[in-house]
Amino acid sequence: MATKEKLIEVKHLKQYFNIGRANEVRAVDDITFDIYKGETLGLVGESGCGKSTTGRTIIRLYNATSGEVIYKGKNVHGKKSAKELKHFHQKMQMIFQDPYASLNPRLKVADCIAEGIDIHGLAKNNEERMNRVYELLETVGLSKEHANRYPHEFSGGQRQRIGIARALAVNPDFIIADEPISALDVSIQAQVVNLLKKLQKEHDLTYLFIAHDLSMVKYISDRIGVMYFGKLVELADAEELYANPLHSYTQSLLSAIPLPDPDYERTRVRKTYDPSIHHYEPGEEVKMREVAPHHFVYCSEKEFTQYQQALNK
Ligand SMILES: Nc1ncnc2c1ncn2[C@@H]1O[C@H](COP(=O)(O)OP(=O)(O)OP(=O)(O)O)[C@@H](O)[C@H]1O
Ligand SMILES: [Mg+2]
């Protein structure tokens, strides 16, 4: 990580659905974290814990129930002029798990990629537009000849490359990659991760990389946040999180990663998470506390002391 400049600050963000109704869902429930310029922040947790909602709320696909998202010092939520909103929508892009669902099947690849260029008026004429498309195709490891084909003519990995080109087309500086490799074959996953890493360097990009489990995020993330039921429960540098997972839920996620060595794999013990181990007294303050430098855990004062002792052993 080159600098420690904050690109995004998420403060006490809440996203509740069906508020006040019997089926109210607290998809994101008071989470606070920063994303530094140029880094990749991994966000992991089981299905339904609120990862996608966090991403979508950050870029304001949803209006937050409460809390703030600050992008380069400016609040993304709250009253915004059409021009400001357009600027946010240009600078913050998303890549999805299923690129097929996000690419219009009736549009040629060139038009899928150029959609943002058109919306934001980034090309003076058709020649400039097409040159930009060709350049983007090459940037993501495809070629000029692919421009006139349709999304269904491509493999999953190639489609993800098209999705990446489409996001890159508008010169974003922040990209939310929502499980971009989960649907791909393992051999293709590494290629897409490597492409994202390369692009990050070349285009000075900042990523929020969402994943289900902790196996692949390790290779791309500088820091990792772990979510459980709408809460961020642990946040640390990637290496630190793997070396010293403190929250029991993080430990269970780590124990779920299969080991490459079959001998060790046979001895792997899966740990299941039991939320009832945290019994907080009414009035007890439970929040993210910095247990070691840059290592935060959602805990009470008492747990904080226990975690510190565990680290110092
Ligand atoms: N638009 C919506 N309206 C109502 N509830 C929603 C909406 N979007 C998400 N939810 C609910 O919010 C919770 C969090 O969903 P979210 O999609 O953010 O989880 P996720 O961590 O991305 O899961 P997955 O790993 O399956 O993608 C879930 O209970 C989900 O059913
Ligand atoms: Mg999701």
Short mmCIF file of C-alpha atoms and ligand atoms in Angstrom, two decimals:
data_model
loop_
_atom_site.label_atom_id
_atom_site.label_comp_id
_atom_site.label_asym_id
_atom_site.label_seq_id
_atom_site.Cartn_x
_atom_site.Cartn_y
_atom_site.Cartn_z
CA MET A 1 0.00 0.00 0.00
CA ALA A 2 1.68 3.16 -1.20
CA THR A 3 -0.24 5.77 0.76
CA LYS A 4 -2.56 5.86 3.71
CA GLU A 5 -4.85 8.40 2.15
CA LYS A 6 -8.51 7.55 2.72
CA LEU A 7 -10.53 7.22 -0.44
CA ILE A 8 -13.74 6.04 1.23
CA GLU A 9 -14.92 6.42 4.81
CA VAL A 10 -17.91 4.37 5.87
CA LYS A 11 -19.39 5.64 9.11
CA HIS A 12 -22.10 3.91 11.13
CA LEU A 13 -23.72 2.72 7.94
CA LYS A 14 -27.09 1.03 8.28
CA GLN A 15 -29.24 -0.51 5.60
CA TYR A 16 -32.50 -1.93 6.83
CA PHE A 17 -35.13 -3.35 4.51
CA ASN A 18 -38.88 -3.38 5.25
CA ILE A 19 -38.39 -1.08 8.20
CA GLY A 20 -40.94 -1.45 10.97
CA ARG A 21 -42.56 -4.48 9.36
CA ALA A 22 -42.56 -7.98 10.78
CA ASN A 23 -39.97 -9.04 8.23
CA GLU A 24 -37.53 -6.18 8.84
CA VAL A 25 -34.02 -7.18 7.72
CA ARG A 26 -31.02 -5.43 9.19
CA ALA A 27 -28.81 -6.25 6.20
CA VAL A 28 -26.13 -3.78 7.25
CA ASP A 29 -26.20 -2.85 10.88
CA ASP A 30 -23.92 -0.01 11.92
CA ILE A 31 -20.61 -0.69 10.24
CA THR A 32 -17.63 1.66 10.21
CA PHE A 33 -14.42 1.28 8.20
CA ASP A 34 -12.11 3.14 5.83
CA ILE A 35 -10.83 2.13 2.42
CA TYR A 36 -7.40 3.51 1.60
CA LYS A 37 -6.42 4.78 -1.80
CA GLY A 38 -4.78 2.06 -3.87
CA GLU A 39 -5.59 -0.85 -1.58
CA THR A 40 -7.80 -3.88 -1.93
CA LEU A 41 -10.11 -4.40 0.99
CA GLY A 42 -11.55 -7.90 1.03
CA LEU A 43 -15.02 -8.36 2.52
CA VAL A 44 -16.01 -11.90 3.45
CA GLY A 45 -18.83 -13.68 5.21
CA GLU A 46 -21.49 -16.26 4.58
CA SER A 47 -24.43 -15.85 2.23
CA GLY A 48 -26.90 -13.22 3.40
CA CYS A 49 -24.58 -11.48 5.87
CA GLY A 50 -24.87 -8.18 3.98
CA LYS A 51 -21.76 -7.97 1.75
CA SER A 52 -23.54 -7.01 -1.46
CA THR A 53 -25.84 -4.63 0.36
CA THR A 54 -22.80 -2.94 1.87
CA GLY A 55 -21.30 -2.49 -1.62
CA ARG A 56 -24.53 -1.31 -3.17
CA THR A 57 -25.18 1.15 -0.39
CA ILE A 58 -21.65 2.56 -0.62
CA ILE A 59 -22.15 3.45 -4.26
CA ARG A 60 -25.69 4.57 -3.55
CA LEU A 61 -27.62 2.05 -5.52
CA TYR A 62 -29.62 2.12 -2.29
CA ASN A 63 -30.21 5.10 -0.06
CA ALA A 64 -28.75 4.32 3.36
CA THR A 65 -31.13 3.94 6.28
CA SER A 66 -28.59 5.98 8.23
CA GLY A 67 -24.88 6.65 8.44
CA GLU A 68 -22.44 8.19 6.01
CA VAL A 69 -20.25 7.24 3.12
CA ILE A 70 -17.54 9.79 2.45
CA TYR A 71 -15.77 9.65 -0.91
CA LYS A 72 -12.76 11.95 -1.20
CA GLY A 73 -14.10 14.05 1.64
CA LYS A 74 -17.64 14.33 0.24
CA ASN A 75 -20.74 12.60 1.57
CA VAL A 76 -22.14 10.33 -1.13
CA HIS A 77 -25.52 10.16 0.59
CA GLY A 78 -27.67 13.12 1.52
CA LYS A 79 -28.90 15.70 -0.94
CA LYS A 80 -26.87 15.74 -4.13
CA SER A 81 -27.15 17.60 -7.39
CA ALA A 82 -27.67 15.53 -10.54
CA LYS A 83 -24.14 16.46 -11.59
CA GLU A 84 -22.59 15.24 -8.34
CA LEU A 85 -24.52 11.97 -8.52
CA LYS A 86 -23.36 11.43 -12.06
CA HIS A 87 -19.78 12.01 -10.96
CA PHE A 88 -20.08 9.43 -8.15
CA HIS A 89 -21.62 6.96 -10.57
CA GLN A 90 -18.69 7.43 -12.89
CA LYS A 91 -15.94 7.17 -10.32
CA MET A 92 -17.37 4.17 -8.46
CA GLN A 93 -18.01 1.09 -10.56
CA MET A 94 -19.14 -2.46 -9.89
CA ILE A 95 -18.14 -5.84 -11.27
CA PHE A 96 -20.56 -8.71 -10.63
CA GLN A 97 -20.44 -12.41 -9.96
CA ASP A 98 -22.42 -13.22 -13.05
CA PRO A 99 -21.24 -10.95 -15.84
CA TYR A 100 -23.84 -12.49 -18.11
CA ALA A 101 -26.62 -11.01 -16.02
CA SER A 102 -25.02 -7.58 -16.15
CA LEU A 103 -24.33 -7.63 -19.89
CA ASN A 104 -27.28 -7.00 -22.17
CA PRO A 105 -27.46 -10.13 -24.38
CA ARG A 106 -28.83 -8.14 -27.30
CA LEU A 107 -25.95 -5.69 -27.37
CA LYS A 108 -22.67 -6.32 -29.13
CA VAL A 109 -19.66 -6.42 -26.86
CA ALA A 110 -18.57 -3.02 -28.15
CA ASP A 111 -21.86 -1.46 -27.09
CA CYS A 112 -21.82 -3.22 -23.71
CA ILE A 113 -18.40 -1.78 -23.04
CA ALA A 114 -19.18 1.65 -24.41
CA GLU A 115 -22.40 2.18 -22.48
CA GLY A 116 -20.70 4.24 -19.78
CA ILE A 117 -18.65 6.13 -22.36
CA ASP A 118 -21.92 7.18 -23.99
CA ILE A 119 -23.71 8.05 -20.75
CA HIS A 120 -20.85 10.17 -19.52
CA GLY A 121 -19.99 11.64 -22.92
CA LEU A 122 -16.40 10.46 -22.82
CA ALA A 123 -15.85 10.12 -26.59
CA LYS A 124 -16.04 12.98 -29.07
CA ASN A 125 -17.06 10.84 -32.01
CA ASN A 126 -17.58 7.24 -33.07
CA GLU A 127 -13.97 6.73 -34.09
CA GLU A 128 -12.75 7.79 -30.66
CA ARG A 129 -15.41 5.61 -29.03
CA MET A 130 -14.39 2.52 -31.00
CA ASN A 131 -10.69 3.11 -30.47
CA ARG A 132 -11.37 3.29 -26.76
CA VAL A 133 -13.32 0.01 -26.94
CA TYR A 134 -10.46 -1.71 -28.82
CA GLU A 135 -7.95 -0.42 -26.32
CA LEU A 136 -10.09 -1.66 -23.41
CA LEU A 137 -10.49 -5.10 -24.98
CA GLU A 138 -6.73 -5.41 -25.22
CA THR A 139 -6.26 -4.11 -21.70
CA VAL A 140 -8.36 -6.98 -20.35
CA GLY A 141 -6.69 -9.63 -22.50
CA LEU A 142 -9.24 -9.86 -25.31
CA SER A 143 -8.87 -8.50 -28.83
CA LYS A 144 -10.31 -6.03 -31.26
CA GLU A 145 -12.04 -8.80 -33.19
CA HIS A 146 -14.25 -9.52 -30.18
CA ALA A 147 -15.98 -6.13 -30.40
CA ASN A 148 -18.66 -7.23 -32.88
CA ARG A 149 -19.66 -10.43 -31.13
CA TYR A 150 -22.38 -11.01 -28.57
CA PRO A 151 -21.89 -11.90 -24.88
CA HIS A 152 -23.22 -15.47 -25.30
CA GLU A 153 -20.33 -16.28 -27.63
CA PHE A 154 -17.86 -16.05 -24.77
CA SER A 155 -16.76 -18.28 -21.90
CA GLY A 156 -17.41 -17.29 -18.30
CA GLY A 157 -13.88 -16.00 -17.82
CA GLN A 158 -14.02 -13.97 -21.04
CA ARG A 159 -17.36 -12.52 -20.05
CA GLN A 160 -15.90 -11.44 -16.76
CA ARG A 161 -13.14 -9.69 -18.74
CA ILE A 162 -15.84 -7.87 -20.73
CA GLY A 163 -17.49 -6.85 -17.44
CA ILE A 164 -14.16 -5.50 -16.25
CA ALA A 165 -13.63 -3.57 -19.50
CA ARG A 166 -17.10 -2.11 -19.13
CA ALA A 167 -16.32 -0.91 -15.60
CA LEU A 168 -12.93 0.48 -16.64
CA ALA A 169 -14.38 2.35 -19.62
CA VAL A 170 -15.41 5.37 -17.55
CA ASN A 171 -12.06 5.82 -15.75
CA PRO A 172 -13.25 4.92 -12.25
CA ASP A 173 -11.01 5.12 -9.24
CA PHE A 174 -13.00 2.77 -7.02
CA ILE A 175 -14.32 -0.64 -8.06
CA ILE A 176 -16.52 -2.94 -6.05
CA ALA A 177 -15.95 -6.48 -7.25
CA ASP A 178 -18.88 -8.50 -5.92
CA GLU A 179 -17.76 -12.15 -5.99
CA PRO A 180 -16.24 -11.67 -9.44
CA ILE A 181 -14.64 -15.11 -9.51
CA SER A 182 -17.09 -17.25 -7.53
CA ALA A 183 -18.80 -18.60 -10.64
CA LEU A 184 -15.57 -19.38 -12.52
CA ASP A 185 -13.47 -22.54 -12.73
CA VAL A 186 -10.59 -22.54 -10.28
CA SER A 187 -8.03 -22.32 -13.10
CA ILE A 188 -9.76 -19.22 -14.49
CA GLN A 189 -10.16 -17.62 -11.05
CA ALA A 190 -6.44 -16.99 -10.70
CA GLN A 191 -6.28 -15.40 -14.16
CA VAL A 192 -9.05 -12.96 -13.34
CA VAL A 193 -7.48 -12.14 -9.97
CA ASN A 194 -4.15 -11.51 -11.69
CA LEU A 195 -5.83 -9.28 -14.26
CA LEU A 196 -7.48 -7.26 -11.50
CA LYS A 197 -4.14 -6.88 -9.75
CA LYS A 198 -2.43 -5.73 -12.94
CA LEU A 199 -5.18 -3.20 -13.66
CA GLN A 200 -5.02 -1.91 -10.13
CA LYS A 201 -1.37 -0.96 -10.60
CA GLU A 202 -1.79 0.46 -14.08
CA HIS A 203 -4.89 2.51 -13.33
CA ASP A 204 -4.33 3.42 -9.70
CA LEU A 205 -7.52 1.64 -8.64
CA THR A 206 -8.94 0.96 -5.21
CA TYR A 207 -10.97 -2.22 -4.74
CA LEU A 208 -13.58 -3.56 -2.41
CA PHE A 209 -13.38 -7.28 -3.16
CA ILE A 210 -16.34 -9.31 -1.93
CA ALA A 211 -16.06 -13.07 -1.41
CA HIS A 212 -17.87 -15.87 0.38
CA ASP A 213 -14.89 -17.53 1.96
CA LEU A 214 -11.33 -16.82 2.87
CA SER A 215 -9.56 -18.98 0.29
CA MET A 216 -9.04 -16.63 -2.67
CA VAL A 217 -9.29 -13.18 -1.05
CA LYS A 218 -5.92 -13.77 0.54
CA TYR A 219 -4.18 -13.36 -2.83
CA ILE A 220 -5.72 -10.06 -3.67
CA SER A 221 -6.45 -8.26 -0.40
CA ASP A 222 -4.24 -5.93 1.58
CA ARG A 223 -6.75 -5.95 4.40
CA ILE A 224 -9.78 -8.11 5.07
CA GLY A 225 -13.03 -7.40 6.85
CA VAL A 226 -15.24 -10.23 8.10
CA MET A 227 -19.00 -9.73 8.23
CA TYR A 228 -21.54 -11.66 10.23
CA PHE A 229 -25.27 -10.86 10.19
CA GLY A 230 -24.91 -7.24 9.13
CA LYS A 231 -22.00 -6.49 11.45
CA LEU A 232 -18.32 -6.19 10.77
CA VAL A 233 -16.78 -8.52 13.36
CA GLU A 234 -13.08 -8.36 12.50
CA LEU A 235 -10.84 -6.21 10.32
CA ALA A 236 -7.09 -6.60 9.93
CA ASP A 237 -4.19 -6.71 7.48
CA ALA A 238 -4.64 -9.87 5.40
CA GLU A 239 -1.59 -11.64 6.80
CA GLU A 240 -2.47 -10.73 10.34
CA LEU A 241 -6.01 -12.03 9.92
CA TYR A 242 -4.77 -15.42 8.71
CA ALA A 243 -2.03 -15.61 11.33
CA ASN A 244 -4.03 -14.39 14.31
CA PRO A 245 -7.77 -14.67 13.76
CA LEU A 246 -9.38 -13.55 17.01
CA HIS A 247 -13.12 -13.55 16.51
CA SER A 248 -14.53 -17.03 16.72
CA TYR A 249 -16.48 -16.50 13.50
CA THR A 250 -13.28 -15.63 11.60
CA GLN A 251 -11.71 -18.78 13.01
CA SER A 252 -14.60 -20.85 11.72
CA LEU A 253 -14.28 -19.33 8.24
CA LEU A 254 -10.56 -20.10 8.21
CA SER A 255 -11.14 -23.66 9.31
CA ALA A 256 -13.43 -24.12 6.30
CA ILE A 257 -10.63 -23.61 3.76
CA PRO A 258 -9.52 -26.96 2.35
CA LEU A 259 -5.78 -27.59 2.68
CA PRO A 260 -3.82 -28.33 -0.49
CA ASP A 261 -1.87 -31.17 1.12
CA PRO A 262 -4.08 -34.31 1.35
CA ASP A 263 -2.31 -35.53 4.49
CA TYR A 264 -3.00 -32.32 6.32
CA GLU A 265 -6.45 -32.10 4.77
CA ARG A 266 -7.39 -35.37 6.50
CA THR A 267 -6.54 -33.84 9.86
CA ARG A 268 -8.27 -30.51 9.25
CA VAL A 269 -10.76 -29.76 12.00
CA ARG A 270 -13.72 -27.67 11.00
CA LYS A 271 -14.75 -25.26 13.66
CA THR A 272 -18.39 -24.24 13.79
CA TYR A 273 -19.30 -20.83 15.06
CA ASP A 274 -21.52 -20.63 18.09
CA PRO A 275 -22.79 -17.06 18.50
CA SER A 276 -24.02 -17.81 22.02
CA ILE A 277 -20.42 -17.61 23.30
CA HIS A 278 -20.91 -13.84 23.25
CA HIS A 279 -23.35 -13.08 26.01
CA TYR A 280 -23.31 -9.35 26.49
CA GLU A 281 -24.85 -7.71 29.54
CA PRO A 282 -27.45 -5.00 28.87
CA GLY A 283 -25.70 -1.65 28.62
CA GLU A 284 -22.34 -3.27 27.86
CA GLU A 285 -20.60 -1.42 25.05
CA VAL A 286 -19.85 -3.73 22.14
CA LYS A 287 -17.94 -2.16 19.26
CA MET A 288 -14.90 -2.48 17.03
CA ARG A 289 -11.82 -2.18 19.24
CA GLU A 290 -8.20 -2.06 18.08
CA VAL A 291 -6.69 -5.11 19.72
CA ALA A 292 -3.31 -4.76 17.97
CA PRO A 293 -2.15 -2.10 15.49
CA HIS A 294 -4.67 -2.07 12.60
CA HIS A 295 -6.36 -5.19 13.96
CA PHE A 296 -9.95 -4.52 15.00
CA VAL A 297 -12.41 -6.92 16.57
CA TYR A 298 -16.07 -6.39 17.44
CA CYS A 299 -16.07 -7.02 21.17
CA SER A 300 -16.89 -5.94 24.68
CA GLU A 301 -14.30 -4.47 27.04
CA LYS A 302 -13.89 -7.87 28.68
CA GLU A 303 -13.40 -9.70 25.41
CA PHE A 304 -10.95 -7.01 24.35
CA THR A 305 -8.73 -7.93 27.30
CA GLN A 306 -9.04 -11.63 26.48
CA TYR A 307 -8.12 -11.04 22.85
CA GLN A 308 -5.08 -9.02 23.87
CA GLN A 309 -3.97 -11.80 26.19
CA ALA A 310 -4.45 -14.36 23.41
CA LEU A 311 -2.26 -12.28 21.11
CA ASN A 312 0.48 -11.85 23.68
CA LYS A 313 0.80 -15.55 24.42
N1 LIG B 1 -33.59 -5.34 -1.85
C1 LIG B 1 -33.77 -6.09 -0.75
N2 LIG B 1 -34.95 -6.10 -0.09
C2 LIG B 1 -35.12 -6.82 1.04
N3 LIG B 1 -34.16 -7.58 1.60
C3 LIG B 1 -32.96 -7.61 0.99
C4 LIG B 1 -32.70 -6.87 -0.21
N4 LIG B 1 -31.42 -7.10 -0.59
C5 LIG B 1 -30.92 -7.94 0.33
N5 LIG B 1 -31.82 -8.24 1.27
C6 LIG B 1 -31.59 -9.10 2.45
O1 LIG B 1 -30.51 -8.54 3.17
C7 LIG B 1 -29.65 -9.54 3.69
C8 LIG B 1 -28.24 -9.35 3.15
O2 LIG B 1 -28.24 -9.64 1.76
P1 LIG B 1 -26.95 -9.49 0.84
O3 LIG B 1 -27.35 -9.80 -0.55
O4 LIG B 1 -26.33 -8.17 1.10
O5 LIG B 1 -26.00 -10.62 1.42
P2 LIG B 1 -24.63 -11.19 0.84
O6 LIG B 1 -23.69 -11.24 1.98
O7 LIG B 1 -24.22 -10.42 -0.37
O8 LIG B 1 -25.03 -12.68 0.42
P3 LIG B 1 -24.50 -13.59 -0.78
O9 LIG B 1 -23.18 -14.13 -0.34
O10 LIG B 1 -25.53 -14.66 -0.90
O11 LIG B 1 -24.38 -12.76 -2.02
C9 LIG B 1 -30.28 -10.86 3.30
O12 LIG B 1 -31.08 -11.28 4.40
C10 LIG B 1 -31.14 -10.51 2.11
O13 LIG B 1 -32.25 -11.38 1.99
MG MG B 2 -23.92 -10.93 -2.37
#
